[in-house]
mmCIF file of C-alpha atoms and ligand atoms in Angstrom:
data_model
loop_
_atom_site.group_PDB
_atom_site.id
_atom_site.type_symbol
_atom_site.label_atom_id
_atom_site.label_comp_id
_atom_site.label_asym_id
_atom_site.label_seq_id
_atom_site.Cartn_x
_atom_site.Cartn_y
_atom_site.Cartn_z
ATOM 1 C CA MET H 1 -11.109 3.402 31.084
ATOM 2 C CA LEU H 2 -11.439 1.713 27.524
ATOM 3 C CA LYS H 3 -14.184 -0.741 27.265
ATOM 4 C CA LYS H 4 -14.946 -1.123 23.527
ATOM 5 C CA VAL H 5 -12.634 -0.665 20.532
ATOM 6 C CA GLY H 6 -13.369 -1.043 16.856
ATOM 7 C CA ILE H 7 -10.916 -1.905 14.044
ATOM 8 C CA LEU H 8 -11.428 -1.285 10.461
ATOM 9 C CA ALA H 9 -9.093 -2.140 7.353
ATOM 10 C CA ASN H 10 -9.592 -0.026 4.469
ATOM 11 C CA GLY H 11 -7.853 0.340 1.037
ATOM 12 C CA GLY H 12 -6.386 -2.268 -1.124
ATOM 13 C CA ASP H 13 -5.735 -5.320 0.956
ATOM 14 C CA VAL H 14 -2.278 -6.667 1.846
ATOM 15 C CA SER H 15 -0.689 -9.649 3.718
ATOM 16 C CA GLY H 16 -0.636 -8.613 7.304
ATOM 17 C CA PHE H 17 -4.014 -7.122 7.793
ATOM 18 C CA ASN H 18 -5.125 -9.940 9.971
ATOM 19 C CA ALA H 19 -1.857 -10.250 11.914
ATOM 20 C CA VAL H 20 -2.458 -6.735 13.071
ATOM 21 C CA ILE H 21 -6.058 -7.380 13.844
ATOM 22 C CA ARG H 22 -4.977 -10.382 15.971
ATOM 23 C CA ALA H 23 -2.245 -8.365 17.734
ATOM 24 C CA ILE H 24 -4.734 -5.610 18.765
ATOM 25 C CA VAL H 25 -7.331 -8.164 19.860
ATOM 26 C CA LYS H 26 -4.972 -10.242 21.867
ATOM 27 C CA THR H 27 -3.377 -6.948 23.517
ATOM 28 C CA ALA H 28 -6.913 -5.798 24.309
ATOM 29 C CA GLU H 29 -8.133 -8.958 25.702
ATOM 30 C CA ASN H 30 -5.075 -8.910 28.206
ATOM 31 C CA HIS H 31 -6.696 -5.633 29.397
ATOM 32 C CA GLY H 32 -10.396 -6.823 29.493
ATOM 33 C CA ILE H 33 -11.322 -4.861 26.609
ATOM 34 C CA GLU H 34 -13.898 -5.729 23.915
ATOM 35 C CA CYS H 35 -12.902 -5.671 20.204
ATOM 36 C CA TYR H 36 -15.105 -5.349 17.102
ATOM 37 C CA GLY H 37 -14.412 -5.490 13.412
ATOM 38 C CA ILE H 38 -15.977 -2.815 11.525
ATOM 39 C CA VAL H 39 -16.940 -4.795 8.424
ATOM 40 C CA ASP H 40 -15.590 -3.516 5.051
ATOM 41 C CA GLY H 41 -13.640 -0.402 5.981
ATOM 42 C CA TYR H 42 -15.297 2.775 6.595
ATOM 43 C CA ASN H 43 -18.427 1.601 4.992
ATOM 44 C CA GLY H 44 -18.900 -0.487 8.065
ATOM 45 C CA LEU H 45 -19.030 2.686 10.170
ATOM 46 C CA LEU H 46 -21.865 4.036 8.017
ATOM 47 C CA LYS H 47 -23.943 0.810 7.818
ATOM 48 C CA LYS H 48 -23.169 -0.010 11.589
ATOM 49 C CA ASN H 49 -21.649 -3.482 10.541
ATOM 50 C CA PHE H 50 -19.926 -4.522 13.606
ATOM 51 C CA GLU H 51 -18.778 -8.099 14.651
ATOM 52 C CA ILE H 52 -17.298 -9.387 17.752
ATOM 53 C CA LEU H 53 -13.638 -10.375 17.424
ATOM 54 C CA THR H 54 -12.187 -12.788 19.950
ATOM 55 C CA THR H 55 -9.104 -15.201 19.991
ATOM 56 C CA ALA H 56 -11.358 -17.852 21.935
ATOM 57 C CA ALA H 57 -11.400 -21.183 20.288
ATOM 58 C CA ASN H 58 -14.199 -20.463 18.156
ATOM 59 C CA GLY H 59 -13.602 -16.650 17.838
ATOM 60 C CA GLU H 60 -13.301 -14.894 14.616
ATOM 61 C CA ALA H 61 -9.764 -13.717 15.299
ATOM 62 C CA ASN H 62 -8.493 -17.163 16.152
ATOM 63 C CA GLY H 63 -5.973 -18.847 13.958
ATOM 64 C CA ILE H 64 -5.638 -15.809 11.508
ATOM 65 C CA LEU H 65 -1.917 -15.036 11.849
ATOM 66 C CA PRO H 66 -0.920 -16.757 8.497
ATOM 67 C CA LYS H 67 -4.088 -15.774 6.747
ATOM 68 C CA GLY H 68 -3.959 -13.514 3.668
ATOM 69 C CA GLY H 69 -6.814 -10.871 3.159
ATOM 70 C CA SER H 70 -8.550 -9.166 5.786
ATOM 71 C CA ILE H 71 -11.224 -11.278 7.894
ATOM 72 C CA ILE H 72 -13.329 -7.907 8.277
ATOM 73 C CA GLY H 73 -13.157 -7.107 4.732
ATOM 74 C CA SER H 74 -11.809 -3.723 3.224
ATOM 75 C CA SER H 75 -13.073 -0.899 0.905
ATOM 76 C CA THR H 76 -11.376 1.067 -1.811
ATOM 77 C CA ASN H 77 -14.342 3.421 -2.397
ATOM 78 C CA ALA H 78 -15.478 4.730 1.009
ATOM 79 C CA ASN H 79 -14.479 8.414 1.646
ATOM 80 C CA LEU H 80 -17.163 9.275 4.214
ATOM 81 C CA PHE H 81 -16.426 13.048 3.813
ATOM 82 C CA ASN H 82 -17.519 12.652 0.289
ATOM 83 C CA TYR H 83 -19.605 9.734 -0.055
ATOM 84 C CA LYS H 84 -20.991 8.283 -3.277
ATOM 85 C CA ILE H 85 -24.539 7.569 -3.239
ATOM 86 C CA VAL H 86 -26.570 5.983 -6.036
ATOM 87 C CA ASN H 87 -29.996 6.833 -6.071
ATOM 88 C CA GLU H 88 -32.907 4.591 -7.164
ATOM 89 C CA ASP H 89 -33.327 6.421 -10.429
ATOM 90 C CA GLY H 90 -29.393 5.542 -10.909
ATOM 91 C CA SER H 91 -28.489 9.148 -10.639
ATOM 92 C CA VAL H 92 -25.389 9.793 -8.251
ATOM 93 C CA GLN H 93 -24.722 12.294 -5.490
ATOM 94 C CA TYR H 94 -21.958 12.778 -3.129
ATOM 95 C CA ARG H 95 -22.708 13.570 0.590
ATOM 96 C CA ASP H 96 -20.482 14.193 3.684
ATOM 97 C CA MET H 97 -21.678 11.266 5.776
ATOM 98 C CA SER H 98 -19.125 11.887 8.609
ATOM 99 C CA ASP H 99 -21.625 13.060 11.219
ATOM 100 C CA GLN H 100 -23.904 9.988 10.570
ATOM 101 C CA ALA H 101 -20.662 7.736 11.192
ATOM 102 C CA ILE H 102 -19.687 9.664 14.236
ATOM 103 C CA GLN H 103 -23.144 9.192 15.702
ATOM 104 C CA ASN H 104 -22.882 5.444 15.030
ATOM 105 C CA ILE H 105 -19.591 5.179 16.850
ATOM 106 C CA LYS H 106 -21.105 6.917 19.896
ATOM 107 C CA ASP H 107 -24.353 4.888 19.633
ATOM 108 C CA PHE H 108 -22.280 1.498 19.538
ATOM 109 C CA GLY H 109 -20.147 3.004 22.561
ATOM 110 C CA PHE H 110 -16.627 2.617 20.848
ATOM 111 C CA ASP H 111 -14.041 4.355 22.907
ATOM 112 C CA CYS H 112 -11.429 3.934 20.079
ATOM 113 C CA ILE H 113 -11.215 3.282 16.337
ATOM 114 C CA PHE H 114 -7.972 1.717 14.727
ATOM 115 C CA THR H 115 -7.729 2.556 11.072
ATOM 116 C CA LEU H 116 -5.570 0.074 9.080
ATOM 117 C CA GLY H 117 -4.545 1.761 5.960
ATOM 118 C CA GLY H 118 -2.635 3.824 3.642
ATOM 119 C CA ASP H 119 -2.437 7.570 2.832
ATOM 120 C CA GLY H 120 -6.161 7.758 1.774
ATOM 121 C CA THR H 121 -7.424 5.880 5.205
ATOM 122 C CA GLN H 122 -5.239 7.934 7.317
ATOM 123 C CA LYS H 123 -6.262 11.202 5.530
ATOM 124 C CA SER H 124 -9.881 10.395 6.610
ATOM 125 C CA ALA H 125 -8.619 9.289 10.007
ATOM 126 C CA ARG H 126 -7.128 12.688 10.563
ATOM 127 C CA ASP H 127 -10.490 14.186 9.448
ATOM 128 C CA PHE H 128 -12.248 12.115 12.035
ATOM 129 C CA ALA H 129 -9.748 13.163 14.628
ATOM 130 C CA THR H 130 -10.381 16.680 13.763
ATOM 131 C CA LYS H 131 -14.003 16.239 14.403
ATOM 132 C CA GLY H 132 -13.197 14.598 17.919
ATOM 133 C CA VAL H 133 -13.229 10.911 17.280
ATOM 134 C CA ASN H 134 -10.463 8.833 19.424
ATOM 135 C CA ILE H 135 -8.637 7.411 16.386
ATOM 136 C CA ILE H 136 -5.306 5.561 15.905
ATOM 137 C CA GLY H 137 -3.880 4.634 12.415
ATOM 138 C CA VAL H 138 -1.629 1.822 11.412
ATOM 139 C CA PRO H 139 0.368 2.273 8.257
ATOM 140 C CA LYS H 140 -0.723 -0.266 5.581
ATOM 141 C CA THR H 141 0.223 -0.490 1.950
ATOM 142 C CA ILE H 142 2.253 -2.830 -0.373
ATOM 143 C CA ASP H 143 3.483 0.449 -2.006
ATOM 144 C CA ASN H 144 5.543 1.570 1.129
ATOM 145 C CA ASP H 145 4.552 5.334 0.457
ATOM 146 C CA VAL H 146 2.842 6.469 3.644
ATOM 147 C CA ALA H 147 4.560 9.619 4.964
ATOM 148 C CA CYS H 148 6.511 9.631 8.346
ATOM 149 C CA THR H 149 7.262 5.777 8.757
ATOM 150 C CA GLU H 150 10.195 4.017 7.341
ATOM 151 C CA ILE H 151 7.912 0.746 6.429
ATOM 152 C CA THR H 152 4.328 -0.040 6.020
ATOM 153 C CA PHE H 153 3.032 -3.489 6.670
ATOM 154 C CA GLY H 154 2.323 -5.739 3.727
ATOM 155 C CA TYR H 155 5.347 -4.212 1.843
ATOM 156 C CA ASN H 156 7.972 -6.724 2.500
ATOM 157 C CA THR H 157 5.503 -9.530 1.325
ATOM 158 C CA ALA H 158 4.962 -7.841 -1.916
ATOM 159 C CA VAL H 159 8.781 -7.369 -2.331
ATOM 160 C CA SER H 160 9.414 -11.102 -1.526
ATOM 161 C CA VAL H 161 6.674 -12.276 -4.204
ATOM 162 C CA ALA H 162 8.347 -9.844 -6.837
ATOM 163 C CA MET H 163 11.737 -11.191 -6.021
ATOM 164 C CA GLU H 164 10.498 -14.979 -6.450
ATOM 165 C CA ALA H 165 8.908 -13.882 -9.937
ATOM 166 C CA LEU H 166 12.327 -12.595 -10.924
ATOM 167 C CA ASP H 167 14.124 -15.537 -9.891
ATOM 168 C CA ARG H 168 11.717 -17.622 -12.046
ATOM 169 C CA LEU H 169 11.851 -15.186 -14.835
ATOM 170 C CA HIS H 170 15.710 -15.172 -14.869
ATOM 171 C CA THR H 171 16.003 -18.811 -15.666
ATOM 172 C CA THR H 172 13.494 -18.779 -18.562
ATOM 173 C CA GLY H 173 14.849 -15.617 -19.770
ATOM 174 C CA ALA H 174 18.440 -17.040 -19.844
ATOM 175 C CA THR H 175 17.363 -20.274 -21.419
ATOM 176 C CA HIS H 176 15.842 -18.446 -24.386
ATOM 177 C CA HIS H 177 18.080 -15.361 -24.589
ATOM 178 C CA ARG H 178 15.272 -13.030 -23.910
ATOM 179 C CA ILE H 179 14.533 -9.749 -22.253
ATOM 180 C CA MET H 180 12.274 -10.421 -19.369
ATOM 181 C CA VAL H 181 10.156 -7.526 -18.204
ATOM 182 C CA LEU H 182 8.346 -7.654 -14.743
ATOM 183 C CA GLU H 183 5.813 -4.915 -14.109
ATOM 184 C CA VAL H 184 5.266 -4.492 -10.352
ATOM 185 C CA MET H 185 2.724 -2.339 -8.418
ATOM 186 C CA GLY H 186 3.751 0.621 -6.174
ATOM 187 C CA ARG H 187 1.776 3.330 -7.589
ATOM 188 C CA TYR H 188 3.554 6.535 -7.926
ATOM 189 C CA ALA H 189 6.739 5.290 -5.756
ATOM 190 C CA GLY H 190 9.379 2.812 -6.778
ATOM 191 C CA TRP H 191 10.024 0.779 -3.508
ATOM 192 C CA ILE H 192 8.702 -2.403 -4.660
ATOM 193 C CA ALA H 193 10.512 -2.137 -7.983
ATOM 194 C CA LEU H 194 13.878 -1.023 -6.527
ATOM 195 C CA GLU H 195 13.962 -3.287 -3.729
ATOM 196 C CA SER H 196 12.808 -6.448 -5.591
ATOM 197 C CA ALA H 197 15.287 -5.644 -8.424
ATOM 198 C CA ILE H 198 18.060 -5.489 -5.718
ATOM 199 C CA ALA H 199 16.799 -8.786 -4.111
ATOM 200 C CA GLY H 200 16.069 -10.419 -7.505
ATOM 201 C CA GLY H 201 19.374 -9.560 -9.165
ATOM 202 C CA ALA H 202 17.730 -7.506 -12.101
ATOM 203 C CA ASP H 203 19.784 -5.818 -14.482
ATOM 204 C CA ILE H 204 17.572 -2.606 -14.875
ATOM 205 C CA ALA H 205 14.881 -1.023 -12.623
ATOM 206 C CA LEU H 206 12.504 1.760 -13.780
ATOM 207 C CA ILE H 207 11.109 3.721 -11.100
ATOM 208 C CA PRO H 208 8.576 6.682 -10.936
ATOM 209 C CA GLU H 209 11.212 8.821 -9.158
ATOM 210 C CA ILE H 210 13.521 8.519 -12.002
ATOM 211 C CA PRO H 211 12.028 9.170 -15.426
ATOM 212 C CA TYR H 212 13.895 6.963 -17.947
ATOM 213 C CA ASP H 213 15.568 7.284 -21.342
ATOM 214 C CA ILE H 214 14.935 4.042 -23.428
ATOM 215 C CA LYS H 215 18.036 4.399 -25.343
ATOM 216 C CA LEU H 216 20.009 4.112 -22.124
ATOM 217 C CA VAL H 217 18.390 1.022 -21.180
ATOM 218 C CA ALA H 218 18.841 -0.518 -24.397
ATOM 219 C CA GLU H 219 22.454 0.336 -24.364
ATOM 220 C CA LYS H 220 22.561 -1.380 -20.918
ATOM 221 C CA ILE H 221 21.185 -4.700 -22.621
ATOM 222 C CA GLU H 222 23.670 -4.033 -25.613
ATOM 223 C CA SER H 223 26.539 -3.852 -23.255
ATOM 224 C CA ARG H 224 25.653 -7.126 -21.541
ATOM 225 C CA LYS H 225 25.287 -8.759 -24.867
ATOM 226 C CA ARG H 226 28.796 -7.671 -25.831
ATOM 227 C CA ILE H 227 30.215 -9.660 -22.802
ATOM 228 C CA GLY H 228 28.174 -12.722 -23.719
ATOM 229 C CA LYS H 229 25.240 -11.957 -21.580
ATOM 230 C CA ASN H 230 22.508 -12.479 -23.897
ATOM 231 C CA PHE H 231 19.564 -12.195 -22.072
ATOM 232 C CA SER H 232 18.311 -9.417 -19.330
ATOM 233 C CA VAL H 233 16.027 -9.037 -16.692
ATOM 234 C CA VAL H 234 14.394 -5.532 -16.247
ATOM 235 C CA VAL H 235 11.702 -4.485 -13.370
ATOM 236 C CA VAL H 236 9.199 -1.528 -14.339
ATOM 237 C CA ALA H 237 7.280 0.190 -11.675
ATOM 238 C CA GLU H 238 3.583 0.655 -12.862
ATOM 239 C CA GLY H 239 4.209 4.272 -12.270
ATOM 240 C CA ALA H 240 7.530 4.488 -14.045
ATOM 241 C CA MET H 241 7.582 6.966 -17.204
ATOM 242 C CA PRO H 242 9.905 8.072 -19.889
ATOM 243 C CA LYS H 243 11.765 11.466 -19.626
ATOM 244 C CA GLY H 244 9.376 14.213 -20.799
ATOM 245 C CA GLY H 245 6.603 11.525 -21.061
ATOM 246 C CA THR H 246 3.436 10.602 -19.088
ATOM 247 C CA LEU H 247 2.164 7.815 -16.883
ATOM 248 C CA THR H 248 0.676 4.787 -18.741
ATOM 249 C CA VAL H 249 -2.721 4.243 -17.514
ATOM 250 C CA MET H 250 -5.057 1.370 -17.799
ATOM 251 C CA ASN H 251 -8.374 2.861 -17.020
ATOM 252 C CA GLN H 252 -10.254 5.228 -14.714
ATOM 253 C CA ARG H 253 -11.903 3.416 -11.723
ATOM 254 C CA ASP H 254 -15.095 4.824 -10.288
ATOM 255 C CA ASN H 255 -14.398 4.838 -6.493
ATOM 256 C CA GLY H 256 -15.871 8.212 -5.910
ATOM 257 C CA ASN H 257 -14.692 11.615 -5.533
ATOM 258 C CA GLY H 258 -11.501 12.429 -3.539
ATOM 259 C CA VAL H 259 -9.757 9.317 -4.211
ATOM 260 C CA ASP H 260 -7.263 8.402 -6.718
ATOM 261 C CA ASN H 261 -9.237 6.784 -9.683
ATOM 262 C CA THR H 262 -6.394 6.488 -11.865
ATOM 263 C CA LYS H 263 -5.623 2.738 -12.598
ATOM 264 C CA LEU H 264 -1.982 2.433 -13.600
ATOM 265 C CA GLY H 265 -0.881 -0.321 -15.625
ATOM 266 C CA GLY H 266 0.614 -1.307 -19.177
ATOM 267 C CA ILE H 267 4.008 0.347 -19.034
ATOM 268 C CA GLY H 268 5.866 -3.298 -18.975
ATOM 269 C CA GLN H 269 4.306 -4.197 -22.214
ATOM 270 C CA VAL H 270 5.207 -0.811 -23.904
ATOM 271 C CA VAL H 271 8.839 -1.376 -22.522
ATOM 272 C CA ALA H 272 9.266 -4.793 -23.768
ATOM 273 C CA GLN H 273 7.944 -3.856 -27.069
ATOM 274 C CA GLN H 274 10.542 -0.957 -27.310
ATOM 275 C CA LEU H 275 13.482 -2.940 -26.190
ATOM 276 C CA GLN H 276 12.716 -5.773 -28.387
ATOM 277 C CA GLU H 277 12.772 -3.438 -31.480
ATOM 278 C CA MET H 278 15.886 -1.683 -30.269
ATOM 279 C CA THR H 279 18.037 -4.506 -29.248
ATOM 280 C CA GLY H 280 16.849 -7.314 -31.604
ATOM 281 C CA LEU H 281 16.565 -9.538 -28.684
ATOM 282 C CA GLU H 282 12.954 -11.032 -27.918
ATOM 283 C CA ALA H 283 11.283 -9.430 -25.299
ATOM 284 C CA ARG H 284 8.544 -10.846 -23.101
ATOM 285 C CA ASN H 285 6.544 -8.802 -20.339
ATOM 286 C CA THR H 286 4.999 -10.256 -17.096
ATOM 287 C CA THR H 287 2.574 -8.130 -15.205
ATOM 288 C CA LEU H 288 2.730 -9.442 -11.639
ATOM 289 C CA GLY H 289 -0.455 -7.536 -10.324
ATOM 290 C CA TYR H 290 -2.502 -8.927 -7.259
ATOM 291 C CA MET H 291 0.042 -11.760 -6.556
ATOM 292 C CA GLN H 292 1.656 -9.012 -4.630
ATOM 293 C CA ARG H 293 -1.144 -8.427 -2.220
ATOM 294 C CA GLY H 294 -2.602 -11.851 -1.638
ATOM 295 C CA GLY H 295 -1.642 -14.910 0.473
ATOM 296 C CA THR H 296 0.206 -15.366 3.602
ATOM 297 C CA PRO H 297 2.605 -12.613 5.075
ATOM 298 C CA THR H 298 6.262 -13.188 5.332
ATOM 299 C CA ALA H 299 7.980 -13.619 8.882
ATOM 300 C CA PHE H 300 9.048 -10.038 8.520
ATOM 301 C CA ASP H 301 5.623 -8.843 7.905
ATOM 302 C CA ARG H 302 4.043 -11.174 10.798
ATOM 303 C CA VAL H 303 6.363 -9.597 13.191
ATOM 304 C CA LEU H 304 5.943 -5.915 11.844
ATOM 305 C CA SER H 305 2.217 -6.254 11.828
ATOM 306 C CA THR H 306 2.241 -7.826 15.539
ATOM 307 C CA LYS H 307 4.396 -4.995 16.725
ATOM 308 C CA TYR H 308 2.189 -2.294 15.028
ATOM 309 C CA GLY H 309 -1.048 -3.981 16.384
ATOM 310 C CA THR H 310 0.465 -3.992 19.919
ATOM 311 C CA LYS H 311 1.828 -0.615 19.802
ATOM 312 C CA ALA H 312 -1.721 0.761 18.409
ATOM 313 C CA MET H 313 -3.416 -0.763 21.502
ATOM 314 C CA GLU H 314 -0.718 0.366 24.066
ATOM 315 C CA LEU H 315 -1.300 4.006 22.818
ATOM 316 C CA ALA H 316 -5.069 3.511 23.158
ATOM 317 C CA LEU H 317 -4.457 2.477 26.721
ATOM 318 C CA GLU H 318 -2.356 5.688 27.102
ATOM 319 C CA GLY H 319 -5.013 7.864 25.768
ATOM 320 C CA LYS H 320 -2.880 8.892 23.089
ATOM 321 C CA PHE H 321 -5.310 9.430 20.075
ATOM 322 C CA GLY H 322 -5.133 11.054 16.607
ATOM 323 C CA VAL H 323 -1.740 9.393 15.899
ATOM 324 C CA LEU H 324 -0.237 6.798 13.343
ATOM 325 C CA THR H 325 1.983 4.065 14.703
ATOM 326 C CA ILE H 326 5.385 4.341 12.806
ATOM 327 C CA ILE H 327 8.729 2.909 12.612
ATOM 328 C CA LYS H 328 11.417 5.572 13.272
ATOM 329 C CA ASN H 329 15.163 4.613 13.375
ATOM 330 C CA GLY H 330 14.045 1.139 13.222
ATOM 331 C CA LYS H 331 12.090 1.450 16.524
ATOM 332 C CA LEU H 332 8.266 1.720 17.165
ATOM 333 C CA ASP H 333 6.943 5.301 17.731
ATOM 334 C CA CYS H 334 3.960 7.348 16.902
ATOM 335 C CA ILE H 335 3.030 10.748 14.951
ATOM 336 C CA SER H 336 0.255 13.060 14.834
ATOM 337 C CA LEU H 337 -1.987 12.256 11.835
ATOM 338 C CA GLU H 338 -1.641 15.979 11.139
ATOM 339 C CA ASP H 339 2.076 15.336 10.154
ATOM 340 C CA VAL H 340 1.073 12.400 8.029
ATOM 341 C CA VAL H 341 -1.458 14.490 6.051
ATOM 342 C CA GLY H 342 1.306 17.225 5.137
ATOM 343 C CA ASN H 343 -0.047 20.112 3.139
ATOM 344 C CA ASN H 344 -3.106 17.926 2.280
ATOM 345 C CA LYS H 345 -5.025 19.725 4.961
ATOM 346 C CA GLN H 346 -8.347 20.285 3.950
ATOM 347 C CA ILE H 347 -11.179 18.078 5.432
ATOM 348 C CA GLY H 348 -12.644 15.600 3.026
ATOM 349 C CA ALA H 349 -11.534 17.464 -0.075
ATOM 350 C CA VAL H 350 -8.871 15.012 -1.084
ATOM 351 C CA SER H 351 -8.904 11.574 0.495
ATOM 352 C CA GLY H 352 -5.404 10.787 -0.337
ATOM 353 C CA ASN H 353 -3.589 8.280 -2.639
ATOM 354 C CA THR H 354 -3.344 10.950 -5.313
ATOM 355 C CA GLN H 355 -0.307 12.638 -6.964
ATOM 356 C CA GLU H 356 -1.090 15.799 -4.606
ATOM 357 C CA SER H 357 -1.026 13.767 -1.333
ATOM 358 C CA ASN H 358 1.815 13.493 1.257
ATOM 359 C CA LEU H 359 3.359 10.335 -0.400
ATOM 360 C CA ARG H 360 6.748 9.070 0.762
ATOM 361 C CA LYS H 361 8.835 8.428 -2.210
ATOM 362 C CA ILE H 362 12.143 7.241 -2.735
ATOM 363 C CA THR H 363 14.815 10.074 -2.704
ATOM 364 C CA MET H 364 17.995 10.246 -4.605
ATOM 365 C CA ASP H 365 20.264 9.829 -1.408
ATOM 366 C CA ASP H 366 18.366 6.648 -0.365
ATOM 367 C CA ASP H 367 20.731 3.819 0.309
ATOM 368 C CA LEU H 368 18.806 1.757 -2.262
ATOM 369 C CA ILE H 369 19.619 3.844 -4.858
ATOM 370 C CA LYS H 370 23.229 3.905 -4.075
ATOM 371 C CA THR H 371 23.186 0.109 -3.660
ATOM 372 C CA ALA H 372 21.659 -0.259 -6.932
ATOM 373 C CA ARG H 373 24.056 1.934 -8.770
ATOM 374 C CA ASN H 374 27.069 0.291 -7.114
ATOM 375 C CA ILE H 375 26.038 -3.183 -8.392
ATOM 376 C CA GLY H 376 25.390 -1.804 -11.952
ATOM 377 C CA ILE H 377 21.700 -1.959 -11.920
ATOM 378 C CA ASN H 378 20.564 0.638 -14.751
ATOM 379 C CA LEU H 379 18.075 3.139 -13.511
ATOM 380 C CA GLY H 380 17.126 4.267 -16.876
ATOM 381 C CA ASP H 381 19.265 7.551 -16.516
HETATM 382 O O1 LIG Y 1 -2.108 0.726 -3.350
HETATM 383 C C1 LIG Y 1 -1.913 -0.446 -3.436
HETATM 384 C C2 LIG Y 1 -2.214 -0.804 -5.007
HETATM 385 O O2 LIG Y 1 -2.216 -2.376 -4.803
HETATM 386 C C3 LIG Y 1 -1.378 -0.197 -5.857
HETATM 387 O O3 LIG Y 1 0.105 -0.933 -5.978
HETATM 388 C C4 LIG Y 1 -2.157 -0.416 -7.238
HETATM 389 O O4 LIG Y 1 -1.751 0.498 -8.243
HETATM 390 C C5 LIG Y 1 -3.384 -0.247 -6.695
HETATM 391 O O5 LIG Y 1 -3.502 -0.552 -5.567
HETATM 392 C C6 LIG Y 1 -4.492 -1.032 -7.462
HETATM 393 O O6 LIG Y 1 -5.627 -0.571 -7.108
HETATM 394 P P1 LIG Y 1 -6.956 -1.757 -7.276
HETATM 395 O O7 LIG Y 1 -7.070 -2.661 -6.238
HETATM 396 O O8 LIG Y 1 -8.110 -0.745 -7.395
HETATM 397 O O9 LIG Y 1 -6.905 -2.333 -8.701
#
């Protein structure tokens, strides 16, 4: 019998976090189960920072469906298996704090922990499951790159924001006969770039999965000029790179060991500059950034998040732990966290979100690739 469950949101925020939280809480309430928010992701497990969540009139989880962000916070630097500790003298050490976190879970009496997060979060969830914690993951990320599921919550909202940006860039680009470049997020996967390019009618989409040849991109723009279309719209994924080239990196973050500290960014400006020089058209870059993560979720994400949240609670009621809720062939399902982790098996060693981890990227036989090519979107190859 479940009595008390905890919810944590971890990693970069997305629109839909609160919708998942609300769905878990509502389903739990229907079964007389108490829900707690674990504040600031895995950090809250260590600091025993728990707050009661209810959908009562004055409850924390009331009225949160359309709210952006996460009412229980999130963390991008909390790998408890390799936790960064800053000593009083400023020196830094890394320690495995997972046993302390497990003790806190036992002391507080949590029967199950729900982990809302991406690849890194679910890697840690798998590690906790291996150590006996009842854990259920829910796949979050605007990047849509979590293995084993067809879609993550937060992704659709990010694509919608990028699509709206492209619509707006279209009109100003057409007016001034310019090349308008939009750099979008997505880390090492091109989902946001490719789907927003199709939704927003872009002429070119550069994605990490297909290293580009800038000459072919310039040629596409020239061919448009020849038929009287003297402007072009280009979507560039932050992880796109030229053939034989490397990633464009903004800086290295300091989120601790075992997480991806590479902060991508800057490729949009590079591409805009090159295309301006090669085509003689003025080019402008817009970096969309955190607009893709903030604000209210789309209807699609509200429904998806609610489905994921209710499924997660159902699994807990069935006593099915160590799994991730997924969408498979368009339907709700679940899969072992072991499968999500893939070859990245070692406990605590690499938290995830790295180039070595089991990310779901676009494959060349994906319908999106074929669709883009059929309508003449140039993919830089
Ligand atoms: O993984 C989500 C994401 O928004 C990526 O698309 C982006 O590369 C990264 O997080 C940005 O991370 P941060 O919030 O640390 O700047």
